[in-house]
Amino acid sequence: MRRKIFLRLDPPKVLVYGFGVIILLGTLLLSLPSSTVDGKGLPFLDALFTATSATCVTGLVVVDTGDTFTRFGEMVILSMIQIGGLGFMSFATLFAFILGKRISFKERLIIQESLNNATVEGIVRLVKRIFLFTAVVEITGGTILSMRFSEEMAAGKAIYFGFFHAVSNFNNAGFDLMGSFKGLTEYAEDPIVNITMISLISLGGIGFIVMNELFEYRSTKTISLHSKIVLAISGVLIFGGALLIFILEYNNPSTLKPLTMTGKIFGAIYQAVTPRTAGSNTLNIPDLQQSTLFLIICLMFVGASPGSTGGGIKTTTFAVLIGAVKSQIRGQEDVTFFGRRMEQSIISKSLTVTLIALFLVFTITMILTITESGKDFLMIFFETVSAFSTVGLSMGLTPELSSIGKILITITMFAGRVGPLTLAFAVTKKKKENHYRYPAGKVMIG
Amino acid sequence: MRRKIFLRLDPPKVLVYGFGVIILLGTLLLSLPSSTVDGKGLPFLDALFTATSATCVTGLVVVDTGDTFTRFGEMVILSMIQIGGLGFMSFATLFAFILGKRISFKERLIIQESLNNATVEGIVRLVKRIFLFTAVVEITGGTILSMRFSEEMAAGKAIYFGFFHAVSNFNNAGFDLMGSFKGLTEYAEDPIVNITMISLISLGGIGFIVMNELFEYRSTKTISLHSKIVLAISGVLIFGGALLIFILEYNNPSTLKPLTMTGKIFGAIYQAVTPRTAGSNTLNIPDLQQSTLFLIICLMFVGASPGSTGGGIKTTTFAVLIGAVKSQIRGQEDVTFFGRRMEQSIISKSLTVTLIALFLVFTITMILTITESGKDFLMIFFETVSAFSTVGLSMGLTPELSSIGKILITITMFAGRVGPLTLAFAVTKKKKENHYRYPAGKVMIG
Ligand SMILES: [K+]
Ligand SMILES: [K+]
C-alpha cells in the first residue's frame, strides 16, 4: 500500500520535471542583474545554457564563471550543482535499490534491512545516508582545499574557493572560479590540489553504492559484484588512460613537457580521471595532441559509474559489452565476471543504452557540423560527447557556439543527464506478455 | 566423409593465406619495371598497398591508377580485383550456405537441392553459378559503358575503359583510370554512366544470395527473410542517404550547386550508393560539407550486405541491432522482422561484429592521429573507416600517408576484408560444453 504511493509518482517524470523546474528557476535567477558583475544579468539563452550545465552537473560554460558572475550568481550556480548532483545520485540509487527490484544488490549490502521493503521510511533513511556521505566528503575536501588556497589568497576567499571547488568536483560538475576559461591549469603540479581533486572526482564518480561498501568494508568484509566491476573498470580506465596520456603528451611543449616528473604524472592522471566525468582540467585542453583528444572522447563516452554524480554510458555497461564480446569469441555460453554470470536482460540493456547513446551523439554531431559549419570536426565531436556524458571539457567551442548550437548542446546535456536513467527505467519495466511468438528466422551476419 | 575433406581445409586459414598469397604475388608484379609508365616499377610499400587495396577490393590509392601504370600494370590490378571480389563473394556465400549450417537459408532457396549436402559437387555447382552471374553482369555493364565511352575515345580504349570500370564497380573495388585522382567527376551528370555504375555497385553490394533470389523471383515468387532485410535496409540507406546529401550539398558551389536538377539527383544518389562500399565517386570528396563527410563515414561503417563483394559491418548486422534496440524499448521479448523472430545467437553475433569493428576503427584512428600528426582528424577518421569497410573513398589522405601510415592502412584493409568473415566463422563454431554454469550476478546499467 505504502509502496504504491511512491510508485504513483512515476519516477522518470519526476526526474524530467524536477530537473526542468530547477533549470527554469536557475535561468530566471541568472538573468537577474544582481547575478552578473556587469549588472545586466545573463541573456536568456546563455542563462538557460548555464543553468542546464549546472543542474546537469556538466560544466560546459558559454561565459567564464569566475569572470562573469557576482557572488550571488556563483551561489546560484553552486546551489544548482548541489541540487542536481545530490538529486541525481539519490534518484539513481533509489531507482536501482527500490524501484528497479530486478537490478538491486540488497542481498549484499549493509543497508539491506532498512531497504527490504520500499517504505517511505526506507527511502528517507537511504537519502539521509547519501546526504551524510556527501556532506562528510565535501567538508573534508573543502577544508583541505581552503587551507591550500589560503596560502595565496585572503582567508575568506580561500574558504569560499575551497568549498566551491570541493562541491563542484565531488558532484562532477566541472565549474571553476579561476577566470579566463583557464580551469585549474595553474595547479597542474600542485600535489595537494591534485590529490584532493582526484579523490573528490573519483569518489563522486564511482557512485554511492560502491562508496558505501568501501566505507563499510572494515566491518562487512564483502564487496558486491557490482562494486568489483566498477572498481576494476575504473582502475583500468584511469591507469590505462593516464599511461597513454603520459606517453602521448610527454614531448608536447604546451602540456607535459615543461612540467617536472611529478607534475607530468599528476597531469596525466588528472586528465585521465576528469573524463569520468568531472570536467575540470589542469592541462589546457585545446593544446593536447589530436590523439589524446580522441582518447579523451572515448573515455568520456564510457563515463562514470551508475548511481553516481557522473554521466556517460557507465563503466558497468562498458564492462558487460566487453564481456559479451569476449565470451562470444571464446565460444562460451555465458558472460561471466568474478565467478558470476550476467543474465541476458543485462546484456540487452547494455546494448540498448550504448546504441542509443551512439545514435544520439552521432546525430547531434552531424547537425552541429551543419550549424557550426566553420568549426573543426574534432572540436564539434568532442563538445557533443562532453555534453552528452555531462563531462564539461571543451576544446573551446562552447563560448563560440551559434544560437542553434547553444540550444542543441543544452538539449544534449539534458538528454545525457536524464535520458539514460529514464531509458534504463523504461527497459526495466515488466515486459508485455506475448500471446504468441513468431517463428525463428535467420540472417547472415558480418 | 566427403564433407570432412572440405572442412579439413579450415576456411578462415584458407581465406587469410589465399588473400595473402595473391597480395604478395601482386606486389611483386607491380614492382616490375614494366608495370609503371616511368619504367621503374612501384616502390615496395606502394606496391604492397596497391596490391592489398586491389585484392581486398578497397580502392584506396597512393598513386593514381590511370597516370601511373602501364596497361600491364592495370591488368595486374584488374586481375587482383576480379580474383579478390569473386573469391570473397564465393567464399562468403559458401560459408553461409555450407560451412555455417546454422545461418543457412537453404529452406527457401532455389538452389536448395544442390546444396542440401555439402558435397564437393554442390560446392562446385554453387561457385559456377556465382561465376556465371558475375560474367553476365560484368559483360552487360562493360558493353553499355564501352558504348558510352566510345563517344569520346577510340573504340579500343573505350572497350578497355568500359570493361575495366564495369569489373571494378561490380566488385565494389573503386579503382578507376580517369587520372589525376579525379575519379568519375567528369560524368557527374551523365545518365548512362550514373545508371550503369549505380546498378553495378548495387548488384555487387547486395550479395549473391539476394541477386540469385531476385533473378529467380519470376519462377519462385518467394523472397527469403534475409533478402527482405537486405533490400529494405539497402533501400533506406540509399534513399535516406541520397535525400540528406541532396539537402546538405544543394548550395555547395564545389559539388551540387553548379549541376542541373538531374545532375544534382544523380550526384546525391551516386554518393549515397558508393559508401555501400564501392568507393568510386562522381563528386570531389574533399569538397563535400563536413556534415556530408560524417554521414558518409556512418554509411561506410554499415557497408554492404553479406555474401557480397562489399565490406563494412553489413546491412543485416545493422538491421538486427536496430531491431534489438527497438524491441528493448518497447518491452517486447523478441526481435522480429517481417513476422520472423531473430534468435539470441544472431543478436549476440551482430553485437560482437559491431563492437570489434568499432574497436578496430577507433584504435587505428587513434594511432594514425599520432603517426599523421599534422593531418585533420576528420580526414584520418574518414580514411580509417574507408579502409576498414573496403570502400576506397578518401578525403585525400592516402597519397600523403607516412610509411607507418601506409602500413597501418594496408593492415586495416586486410583486416577489414578477411576479419569480419573469419570472426563470424569463429563465433559460429560449436560452443564449448559448459560443465557447470556460474550463478547469476547483477549489475546496474546506464
Ligand atoms: K561534469
Ligand atoms: K571498394
mmCIF file of C-alpha atoms in Angstrom, chain A residues 4 25 72 111 133 153 158 160 162 171 175 192 229 232 266 279 282 287 324 326 337 342 414 430 434:
data_model
loop_
_atom_site.group_PDB
_atom_site.id
_atom_site.type_symbol
_atom_site.label_atom_id
_atom_site.label_comp_id
_atom_site.label_asym_id
_atom_site.label_seq_id
_atom_site.Cartn_x
_atom_site.Cartn_y
_atom_site.Cartn_z
ATOM 1 C CA LYS A 4 2.053 2.186 -4.264
ATOM 2 C CA LEU A 25 14.305 28.683 -11.801
ATOM 3 C CA PHE A 72 25.187 35.785 -5.753
ATOM 4 C CA ILE A 111 21.669 -1.166 4.485
ATOM 5 C CA PHE A 133 28.205 10.899 2.850
ATOM 6 C CA MET A 153 44.534 34.466 -1.031
ATOM 7 C CA ALA A 158 40.211 30.817 0.267
ATOM 8 C CA TYR A 160 34.865 30.196 -0.493
ATOM 9 C CA GLY A 162 37.925 25.728 -1.323
ATOM 10 C CA ASN A 171 29.433 16.437 -7.939
ATOM 11 C CA PHE A 175 32.680 24.561 -12.826
ATOM 12 C CA ILE A 192 47.523 18.881 -2.593
ATOM 13 C CA ILE A 229 33.252 -4.445 -11.689
ATOM 14 C CA ALA A 232 38.146 -2.885 -11.816
ATOM 15 C CA PHE A 266 49.804 14.294 -11.925
ATOM 16 C CA GLY A 279 35.162 18.196 -16.498
ATOM 17 C CA THR A 282 44.813 21.044 -15.156
ATOM 18 C CA ASP A 287 46.742 22.236 -26.537
ATOM 19 C CA ALA A 324 29.806 -10.249 -24.099
ATOM 20 C CA LYS A 326 34.917 -11.912 -25.125
ATOM 21 C CA PHE A 337 32.610 -11.718 -14.129
ATOM 22 C CA MET A 342 25.322 -11.972 -16.425
ATOM 23 C CA PHE A 414 19.650 17.468 -20.512
ATOM 24 C CA LYS A 430 7.741 -5.523 -16.932
ATOM 25 C CA ASN A 434 3.331 -12.077 -25.785
#
